[in-house]
PDB file of C-alpha atoms and ligand atoms in Angstrom:
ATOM      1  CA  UNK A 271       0.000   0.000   0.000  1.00 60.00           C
ATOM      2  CA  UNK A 272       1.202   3.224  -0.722  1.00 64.00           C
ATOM      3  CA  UNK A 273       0.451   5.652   2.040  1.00 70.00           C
ATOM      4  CA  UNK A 274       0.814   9.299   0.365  1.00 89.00           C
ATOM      5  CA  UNK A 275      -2.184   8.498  -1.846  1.00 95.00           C
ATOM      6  CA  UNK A 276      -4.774  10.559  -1.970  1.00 97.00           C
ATOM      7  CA  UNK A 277      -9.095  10.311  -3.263  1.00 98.00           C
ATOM      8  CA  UNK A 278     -10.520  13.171  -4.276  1.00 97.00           C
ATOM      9  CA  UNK A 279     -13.599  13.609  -6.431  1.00 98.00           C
ATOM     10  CA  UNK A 280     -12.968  13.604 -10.087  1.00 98.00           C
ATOM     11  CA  UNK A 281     -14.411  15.909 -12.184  1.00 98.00           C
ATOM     12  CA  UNK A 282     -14.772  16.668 -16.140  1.00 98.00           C
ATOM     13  CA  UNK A 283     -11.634  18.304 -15.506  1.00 97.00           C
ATOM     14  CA  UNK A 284     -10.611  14.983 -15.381  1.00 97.00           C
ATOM     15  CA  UNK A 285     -11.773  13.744 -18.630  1.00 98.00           C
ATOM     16  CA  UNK A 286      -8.956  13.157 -20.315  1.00 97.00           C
ATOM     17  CA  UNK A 287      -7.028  11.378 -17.729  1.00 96.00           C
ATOM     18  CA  UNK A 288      -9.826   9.210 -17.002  1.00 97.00           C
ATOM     19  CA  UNK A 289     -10.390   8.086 -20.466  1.00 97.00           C
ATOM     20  CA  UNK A 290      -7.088   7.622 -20.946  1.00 96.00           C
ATOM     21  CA  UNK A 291      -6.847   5.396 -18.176  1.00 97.00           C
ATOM     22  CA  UNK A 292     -10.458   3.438 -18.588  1.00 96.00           C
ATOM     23  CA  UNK A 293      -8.833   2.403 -22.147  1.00 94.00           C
ATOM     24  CA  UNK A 294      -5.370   0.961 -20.222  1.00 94.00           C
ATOM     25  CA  UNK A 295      -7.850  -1.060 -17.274  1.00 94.00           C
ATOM     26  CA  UNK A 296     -10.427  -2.348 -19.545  1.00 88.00           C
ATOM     27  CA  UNK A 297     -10.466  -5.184 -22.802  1.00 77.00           C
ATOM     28  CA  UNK A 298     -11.946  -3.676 -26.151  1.00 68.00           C
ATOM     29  CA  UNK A 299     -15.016  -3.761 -26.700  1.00 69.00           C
ATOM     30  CA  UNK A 300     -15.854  -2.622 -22.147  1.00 78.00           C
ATOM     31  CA  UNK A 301     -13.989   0.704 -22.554  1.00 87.00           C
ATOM     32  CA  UNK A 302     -16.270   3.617 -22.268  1.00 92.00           C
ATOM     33  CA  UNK A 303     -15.661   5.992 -25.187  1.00 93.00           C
ATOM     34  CA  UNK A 304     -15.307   9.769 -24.269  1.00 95.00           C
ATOM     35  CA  UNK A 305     -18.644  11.207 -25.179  1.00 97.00           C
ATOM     36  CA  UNK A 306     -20.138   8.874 -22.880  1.00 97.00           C
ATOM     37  CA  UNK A 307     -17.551   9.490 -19.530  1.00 97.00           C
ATOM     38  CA  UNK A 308     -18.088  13.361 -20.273  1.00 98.00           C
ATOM     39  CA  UNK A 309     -21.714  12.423 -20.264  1.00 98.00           C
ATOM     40  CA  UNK A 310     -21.405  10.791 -17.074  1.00 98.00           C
ATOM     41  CA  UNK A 311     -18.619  13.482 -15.467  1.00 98.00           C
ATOM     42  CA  UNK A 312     -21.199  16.562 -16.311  1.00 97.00           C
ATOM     43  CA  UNK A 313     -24.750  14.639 -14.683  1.00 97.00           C
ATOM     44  CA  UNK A 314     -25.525  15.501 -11.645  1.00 95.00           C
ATOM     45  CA  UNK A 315     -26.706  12.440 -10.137  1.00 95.00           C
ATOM     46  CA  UNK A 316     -23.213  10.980 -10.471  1.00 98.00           C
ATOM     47  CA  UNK A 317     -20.663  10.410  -8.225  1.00 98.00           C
ATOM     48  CA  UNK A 318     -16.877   9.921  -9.655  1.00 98.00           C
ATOM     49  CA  UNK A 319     -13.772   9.599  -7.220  1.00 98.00           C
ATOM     50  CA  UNK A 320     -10.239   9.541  -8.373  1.00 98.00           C
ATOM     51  CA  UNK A 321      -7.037   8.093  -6.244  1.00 98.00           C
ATOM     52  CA  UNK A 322      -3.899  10.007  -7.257  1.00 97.00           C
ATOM     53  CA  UNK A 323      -0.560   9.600  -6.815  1.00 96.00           C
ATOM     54  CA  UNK A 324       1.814  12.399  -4.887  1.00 94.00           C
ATOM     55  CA  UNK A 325       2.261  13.580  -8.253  1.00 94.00           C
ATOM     56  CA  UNK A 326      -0.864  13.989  -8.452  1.00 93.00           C
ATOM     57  CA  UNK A 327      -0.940  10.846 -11.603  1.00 95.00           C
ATOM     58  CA  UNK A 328      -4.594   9.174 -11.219  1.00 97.00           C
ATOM     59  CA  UNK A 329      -4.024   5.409 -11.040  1.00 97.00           C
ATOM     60  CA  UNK A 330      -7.881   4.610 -10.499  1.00 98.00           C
ATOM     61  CA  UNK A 331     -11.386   6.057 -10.774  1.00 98.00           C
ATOM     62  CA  UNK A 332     -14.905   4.539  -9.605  1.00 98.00           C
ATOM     63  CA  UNK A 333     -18.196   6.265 -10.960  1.00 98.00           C
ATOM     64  CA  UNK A 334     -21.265   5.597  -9.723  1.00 98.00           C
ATOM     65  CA  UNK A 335     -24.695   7.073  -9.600  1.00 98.00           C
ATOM     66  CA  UNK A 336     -27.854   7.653  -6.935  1.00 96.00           C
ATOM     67  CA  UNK A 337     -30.790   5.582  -8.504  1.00 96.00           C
ATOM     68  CA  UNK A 338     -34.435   5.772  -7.167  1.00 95.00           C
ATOM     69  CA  UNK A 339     -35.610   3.389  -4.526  1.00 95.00           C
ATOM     70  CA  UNK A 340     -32.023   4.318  -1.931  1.00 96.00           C
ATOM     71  CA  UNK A 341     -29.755   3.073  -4.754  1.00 98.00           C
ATOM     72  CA  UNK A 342     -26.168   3.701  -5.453  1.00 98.00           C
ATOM     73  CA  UNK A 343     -25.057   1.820  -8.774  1.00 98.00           C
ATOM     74  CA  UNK A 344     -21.471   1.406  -9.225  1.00 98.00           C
ATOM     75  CA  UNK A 345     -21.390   2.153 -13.013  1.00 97.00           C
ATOM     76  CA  UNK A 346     -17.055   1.884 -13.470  1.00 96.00           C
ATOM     77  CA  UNK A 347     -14.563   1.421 -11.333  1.00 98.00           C
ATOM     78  CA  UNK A 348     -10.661   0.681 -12.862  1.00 97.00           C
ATOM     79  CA  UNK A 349      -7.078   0.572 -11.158  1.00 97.00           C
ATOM     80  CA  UNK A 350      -3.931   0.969 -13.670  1.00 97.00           C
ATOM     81  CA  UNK A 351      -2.654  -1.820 -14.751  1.00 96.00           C
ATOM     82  CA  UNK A 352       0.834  -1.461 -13.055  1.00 96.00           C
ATOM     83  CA  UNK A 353      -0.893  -0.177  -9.629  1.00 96.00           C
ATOM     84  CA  UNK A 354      -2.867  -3.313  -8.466  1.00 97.00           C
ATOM     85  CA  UNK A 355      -3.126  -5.472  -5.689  1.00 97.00           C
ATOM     86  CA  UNK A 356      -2.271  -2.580  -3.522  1.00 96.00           C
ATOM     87  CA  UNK A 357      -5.469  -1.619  -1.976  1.00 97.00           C
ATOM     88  CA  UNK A 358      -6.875   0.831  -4.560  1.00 97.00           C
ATOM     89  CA  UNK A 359      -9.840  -0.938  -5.566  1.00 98.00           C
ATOM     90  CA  UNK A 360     -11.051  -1.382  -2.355  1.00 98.00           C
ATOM     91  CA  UNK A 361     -10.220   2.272  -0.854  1.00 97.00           C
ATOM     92  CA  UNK A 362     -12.184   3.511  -4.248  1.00 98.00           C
ATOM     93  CA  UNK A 363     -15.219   1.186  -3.311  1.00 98.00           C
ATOM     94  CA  UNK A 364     -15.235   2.360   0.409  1.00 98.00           C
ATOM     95  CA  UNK A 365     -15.397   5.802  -0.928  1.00 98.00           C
ATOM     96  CA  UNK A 366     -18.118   5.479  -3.852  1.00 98.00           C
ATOM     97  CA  UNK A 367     -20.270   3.722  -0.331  1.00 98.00           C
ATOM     98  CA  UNK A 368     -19.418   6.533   1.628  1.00 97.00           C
ATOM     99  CA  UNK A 369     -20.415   8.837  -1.256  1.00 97.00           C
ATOM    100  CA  UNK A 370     -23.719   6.588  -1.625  1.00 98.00           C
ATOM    101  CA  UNK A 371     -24.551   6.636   2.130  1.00 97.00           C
ATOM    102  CA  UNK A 372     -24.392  10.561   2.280  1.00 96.00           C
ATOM    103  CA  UNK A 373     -26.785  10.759  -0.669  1.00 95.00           C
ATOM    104  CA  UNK A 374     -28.990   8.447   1.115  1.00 96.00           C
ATOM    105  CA  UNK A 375     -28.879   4.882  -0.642  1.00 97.00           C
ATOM    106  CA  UNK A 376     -29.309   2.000   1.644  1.00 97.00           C
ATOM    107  CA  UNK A 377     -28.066  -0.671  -0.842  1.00 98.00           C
ATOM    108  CA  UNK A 378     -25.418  -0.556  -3.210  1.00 98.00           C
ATOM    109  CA  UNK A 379     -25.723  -2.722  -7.043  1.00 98.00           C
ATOM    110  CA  UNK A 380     -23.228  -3.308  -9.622  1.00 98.00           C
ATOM    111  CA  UNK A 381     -22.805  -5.922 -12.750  1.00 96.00           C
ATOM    112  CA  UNK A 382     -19.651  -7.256 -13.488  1.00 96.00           C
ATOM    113  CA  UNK A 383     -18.432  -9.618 -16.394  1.00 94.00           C
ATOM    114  CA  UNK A 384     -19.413 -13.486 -15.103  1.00 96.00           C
ATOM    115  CA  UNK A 385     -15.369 -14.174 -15.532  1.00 94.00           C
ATOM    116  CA  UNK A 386     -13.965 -10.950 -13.600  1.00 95.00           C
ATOM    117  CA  UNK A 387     -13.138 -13.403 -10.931  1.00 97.00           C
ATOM    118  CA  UNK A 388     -10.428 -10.753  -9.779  1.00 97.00           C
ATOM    119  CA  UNK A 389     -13.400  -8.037  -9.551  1.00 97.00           C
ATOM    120  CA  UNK A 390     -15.758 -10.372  -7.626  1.00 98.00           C
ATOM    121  CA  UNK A 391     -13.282 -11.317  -5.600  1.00 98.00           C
ATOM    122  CA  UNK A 392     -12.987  -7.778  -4.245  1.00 98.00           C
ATOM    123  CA  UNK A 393     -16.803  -7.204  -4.366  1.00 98.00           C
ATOM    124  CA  UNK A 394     -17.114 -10.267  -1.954  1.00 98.00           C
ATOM    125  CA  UNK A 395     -14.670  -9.265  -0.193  1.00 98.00           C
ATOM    126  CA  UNK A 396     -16.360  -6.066   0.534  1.00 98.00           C
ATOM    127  CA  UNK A 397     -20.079  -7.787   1.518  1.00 98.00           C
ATOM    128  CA  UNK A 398     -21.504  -7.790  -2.053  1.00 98.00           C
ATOM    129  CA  UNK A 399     -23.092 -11.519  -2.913  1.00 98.00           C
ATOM    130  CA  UNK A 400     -24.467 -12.132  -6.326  1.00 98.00           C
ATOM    131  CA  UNK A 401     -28.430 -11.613  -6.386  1.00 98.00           C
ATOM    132  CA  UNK A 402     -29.062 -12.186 -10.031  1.00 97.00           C
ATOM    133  CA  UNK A 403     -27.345 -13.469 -12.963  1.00 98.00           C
ATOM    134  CA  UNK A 404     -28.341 -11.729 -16.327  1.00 97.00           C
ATOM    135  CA  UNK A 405     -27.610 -13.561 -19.683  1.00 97.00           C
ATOM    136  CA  UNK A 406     -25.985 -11.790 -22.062  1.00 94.00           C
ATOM    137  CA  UNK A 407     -25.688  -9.050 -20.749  1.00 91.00           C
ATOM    138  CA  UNK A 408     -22.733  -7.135 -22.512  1.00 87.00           C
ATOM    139  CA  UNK A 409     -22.901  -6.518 -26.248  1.00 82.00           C
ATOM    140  CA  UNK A 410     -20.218  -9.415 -27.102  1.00 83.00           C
ATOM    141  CA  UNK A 411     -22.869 -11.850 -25.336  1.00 89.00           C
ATOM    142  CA  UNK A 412     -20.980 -12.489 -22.241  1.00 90.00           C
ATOM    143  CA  UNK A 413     -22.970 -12.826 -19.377  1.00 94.00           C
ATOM    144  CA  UNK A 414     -23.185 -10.029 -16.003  1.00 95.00           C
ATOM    145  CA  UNK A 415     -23.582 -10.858 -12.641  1.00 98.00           C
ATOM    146  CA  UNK A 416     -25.458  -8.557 -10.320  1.00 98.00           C
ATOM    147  CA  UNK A 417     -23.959  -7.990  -7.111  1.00 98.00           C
ATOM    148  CA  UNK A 418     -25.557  -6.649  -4.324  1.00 98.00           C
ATOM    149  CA  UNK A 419     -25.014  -4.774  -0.612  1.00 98.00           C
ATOM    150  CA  UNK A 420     -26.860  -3.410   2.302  1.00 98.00           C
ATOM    151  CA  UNK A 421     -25.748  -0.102   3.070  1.00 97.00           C
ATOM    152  CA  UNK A 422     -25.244   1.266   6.738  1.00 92.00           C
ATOM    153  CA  UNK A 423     -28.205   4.151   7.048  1.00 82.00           C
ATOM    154  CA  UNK A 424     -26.148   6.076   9.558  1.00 65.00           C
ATOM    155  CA  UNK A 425     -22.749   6.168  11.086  1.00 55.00           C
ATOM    156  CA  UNK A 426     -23.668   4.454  13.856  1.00 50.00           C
ATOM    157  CA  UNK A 427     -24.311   1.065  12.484  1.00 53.00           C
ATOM    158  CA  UNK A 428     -21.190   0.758  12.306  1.00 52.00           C
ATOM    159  CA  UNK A 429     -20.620   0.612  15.511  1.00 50.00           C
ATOM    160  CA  UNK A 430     -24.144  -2.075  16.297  1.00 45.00           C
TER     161      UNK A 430
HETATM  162  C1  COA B1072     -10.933  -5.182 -10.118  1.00 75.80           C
HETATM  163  C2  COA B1072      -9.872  -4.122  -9.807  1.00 75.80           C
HETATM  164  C3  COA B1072     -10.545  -2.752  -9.760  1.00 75.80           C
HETATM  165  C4  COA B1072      -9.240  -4.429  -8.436  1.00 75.80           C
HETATM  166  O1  COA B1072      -8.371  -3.346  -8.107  1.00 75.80           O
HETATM  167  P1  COA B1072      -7.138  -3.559  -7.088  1.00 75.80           P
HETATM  168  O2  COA B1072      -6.656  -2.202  -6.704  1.00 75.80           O
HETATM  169  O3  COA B1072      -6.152  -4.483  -7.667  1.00 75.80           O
HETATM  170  O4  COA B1072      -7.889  -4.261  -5.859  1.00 75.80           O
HETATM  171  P2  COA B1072      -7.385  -4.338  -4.337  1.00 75.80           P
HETATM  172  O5  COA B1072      -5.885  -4.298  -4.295  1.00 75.80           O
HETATM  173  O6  COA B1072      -8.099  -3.315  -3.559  1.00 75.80           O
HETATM  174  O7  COA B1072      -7.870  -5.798  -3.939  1.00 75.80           O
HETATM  175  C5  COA B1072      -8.608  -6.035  -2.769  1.00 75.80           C
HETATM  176  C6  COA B1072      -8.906  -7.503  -2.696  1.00 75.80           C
HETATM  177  O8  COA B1072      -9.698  -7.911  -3.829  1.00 75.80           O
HETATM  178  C7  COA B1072      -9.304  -9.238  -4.232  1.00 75.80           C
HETATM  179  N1  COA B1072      -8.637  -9.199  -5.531  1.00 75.80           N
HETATM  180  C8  COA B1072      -8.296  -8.089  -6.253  1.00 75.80           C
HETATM  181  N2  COA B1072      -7.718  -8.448  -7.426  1.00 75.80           N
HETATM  182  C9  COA B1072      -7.686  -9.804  -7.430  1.00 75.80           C
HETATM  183  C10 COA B1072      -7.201 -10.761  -8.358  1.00 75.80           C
HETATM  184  N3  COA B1072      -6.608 -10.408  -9.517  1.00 75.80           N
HETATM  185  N4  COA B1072      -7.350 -12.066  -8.062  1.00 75.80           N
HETATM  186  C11 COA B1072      -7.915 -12.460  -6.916  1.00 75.80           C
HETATM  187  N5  COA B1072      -8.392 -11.603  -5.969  1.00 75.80           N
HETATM  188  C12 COA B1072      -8.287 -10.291  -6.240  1.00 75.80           C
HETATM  189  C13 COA B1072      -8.310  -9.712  -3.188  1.00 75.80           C
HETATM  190  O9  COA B1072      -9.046 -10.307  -2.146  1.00 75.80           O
HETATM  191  C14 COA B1072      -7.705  -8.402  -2.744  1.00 75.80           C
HETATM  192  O10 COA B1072      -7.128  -8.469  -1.460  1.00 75.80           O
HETATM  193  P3  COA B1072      -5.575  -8.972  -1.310  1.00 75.80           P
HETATM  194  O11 COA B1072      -4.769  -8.220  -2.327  1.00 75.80           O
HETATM  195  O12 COA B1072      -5.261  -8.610   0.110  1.00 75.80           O
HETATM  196  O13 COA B1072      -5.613 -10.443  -1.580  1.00 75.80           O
HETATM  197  C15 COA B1072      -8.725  -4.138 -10.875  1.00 75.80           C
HETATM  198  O14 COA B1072      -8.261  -5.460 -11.026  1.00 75.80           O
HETATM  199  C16 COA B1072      -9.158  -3.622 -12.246  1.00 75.80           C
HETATM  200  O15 COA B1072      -9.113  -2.412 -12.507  1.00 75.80           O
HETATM  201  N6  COA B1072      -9.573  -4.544 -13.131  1.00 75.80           N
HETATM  202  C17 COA B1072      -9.965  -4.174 -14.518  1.00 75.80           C
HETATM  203  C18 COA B1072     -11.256  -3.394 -14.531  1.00 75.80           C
HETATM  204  C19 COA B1072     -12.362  -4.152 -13.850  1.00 75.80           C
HETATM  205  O16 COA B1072     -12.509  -5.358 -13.989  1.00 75.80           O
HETATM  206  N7  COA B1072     -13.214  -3.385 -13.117  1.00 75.80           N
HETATM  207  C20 COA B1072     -14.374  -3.927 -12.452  1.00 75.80           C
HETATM  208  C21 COA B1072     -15.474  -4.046 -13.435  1.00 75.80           C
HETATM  209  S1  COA B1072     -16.993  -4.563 -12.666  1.00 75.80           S
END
């Protein structure tokens, strides 16, 4: 882990950067093309955070969004490439939650590919369990799964 890292919450200032990197974390054919995270980076009812580097170099993102019904959908989340397996994924998660529980969501959703075994990994790690799965869900045909997680609806849960 590296400890001078920062999350902040990323902006359409941060288009490029996050495009950039969204093409480096994701296969062809998942990468979100730049009208649509400008799109996403301008609408209110998103959330986006960013976790930078001291030189201020983004080597992840999440984006999610506040849905009806108390729901915060995690729409992207990515970690470079050469940055993994050092706790950035889950910080990013924590903070999309945090971000969800402010805006007052009381469960959290997501999809991910049926063979992102490194994603779901993480997501179970974090209390997600798969609710649903959908067939064919992505336009090359693969299959999602829908994951799923009660949020805390104040602070003090935490502490029950
Ligand atoms: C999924 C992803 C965001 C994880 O980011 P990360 O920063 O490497 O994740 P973390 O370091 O926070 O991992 C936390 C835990 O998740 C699990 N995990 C993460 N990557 C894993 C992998 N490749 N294999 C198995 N378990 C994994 C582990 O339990 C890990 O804890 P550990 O390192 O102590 O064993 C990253 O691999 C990524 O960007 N993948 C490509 C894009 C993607 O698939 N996004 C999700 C789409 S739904």
């Amino acid at each position: 882990m590296v400890r001078e890292v920062s999350i902040r919450p990323m902006t359409v200032r941060d288009l490029d950067q996050c495009w950039e990197l969204d093409q480096r974390c994701f296969a062809d054919g998942e990468t979100y093309d730049r009208d649509t995270l400008h799109y996403l980076l301008t609408n209110p009812l998103v959330i986006a955070r960013k976790i930078e580097l001291p030189d201020r170099r983004m080597v992840g993102f999440v984006i999610g969004s506040i849905e009806s019904g108390g729901v915060g959908h995690v729409i992207a989340l990515g970690v470079d490439p050469q940055w993994r397996r050092r706790g950035f994924g889950r910080l990013l998660m924590e903070a999309i939650e945090d971000a969800f529980c402010e805006h007052g969501a009381t469960i959290a959703r997501l999809e991910v590919r049926a063979d992102n075994h490194a994603a779901q990994a993480l997501y179970e790690k974090l209390g997600y369990t798969v609710t649903q799965r959908l067939p064919r869900y992505y336009t090359n045909g693969e299959d999602a799964l829908l994951m799923t997680k009660p949020l805390p609806t104040s602070p003090s849960d935490d502490w029950i």
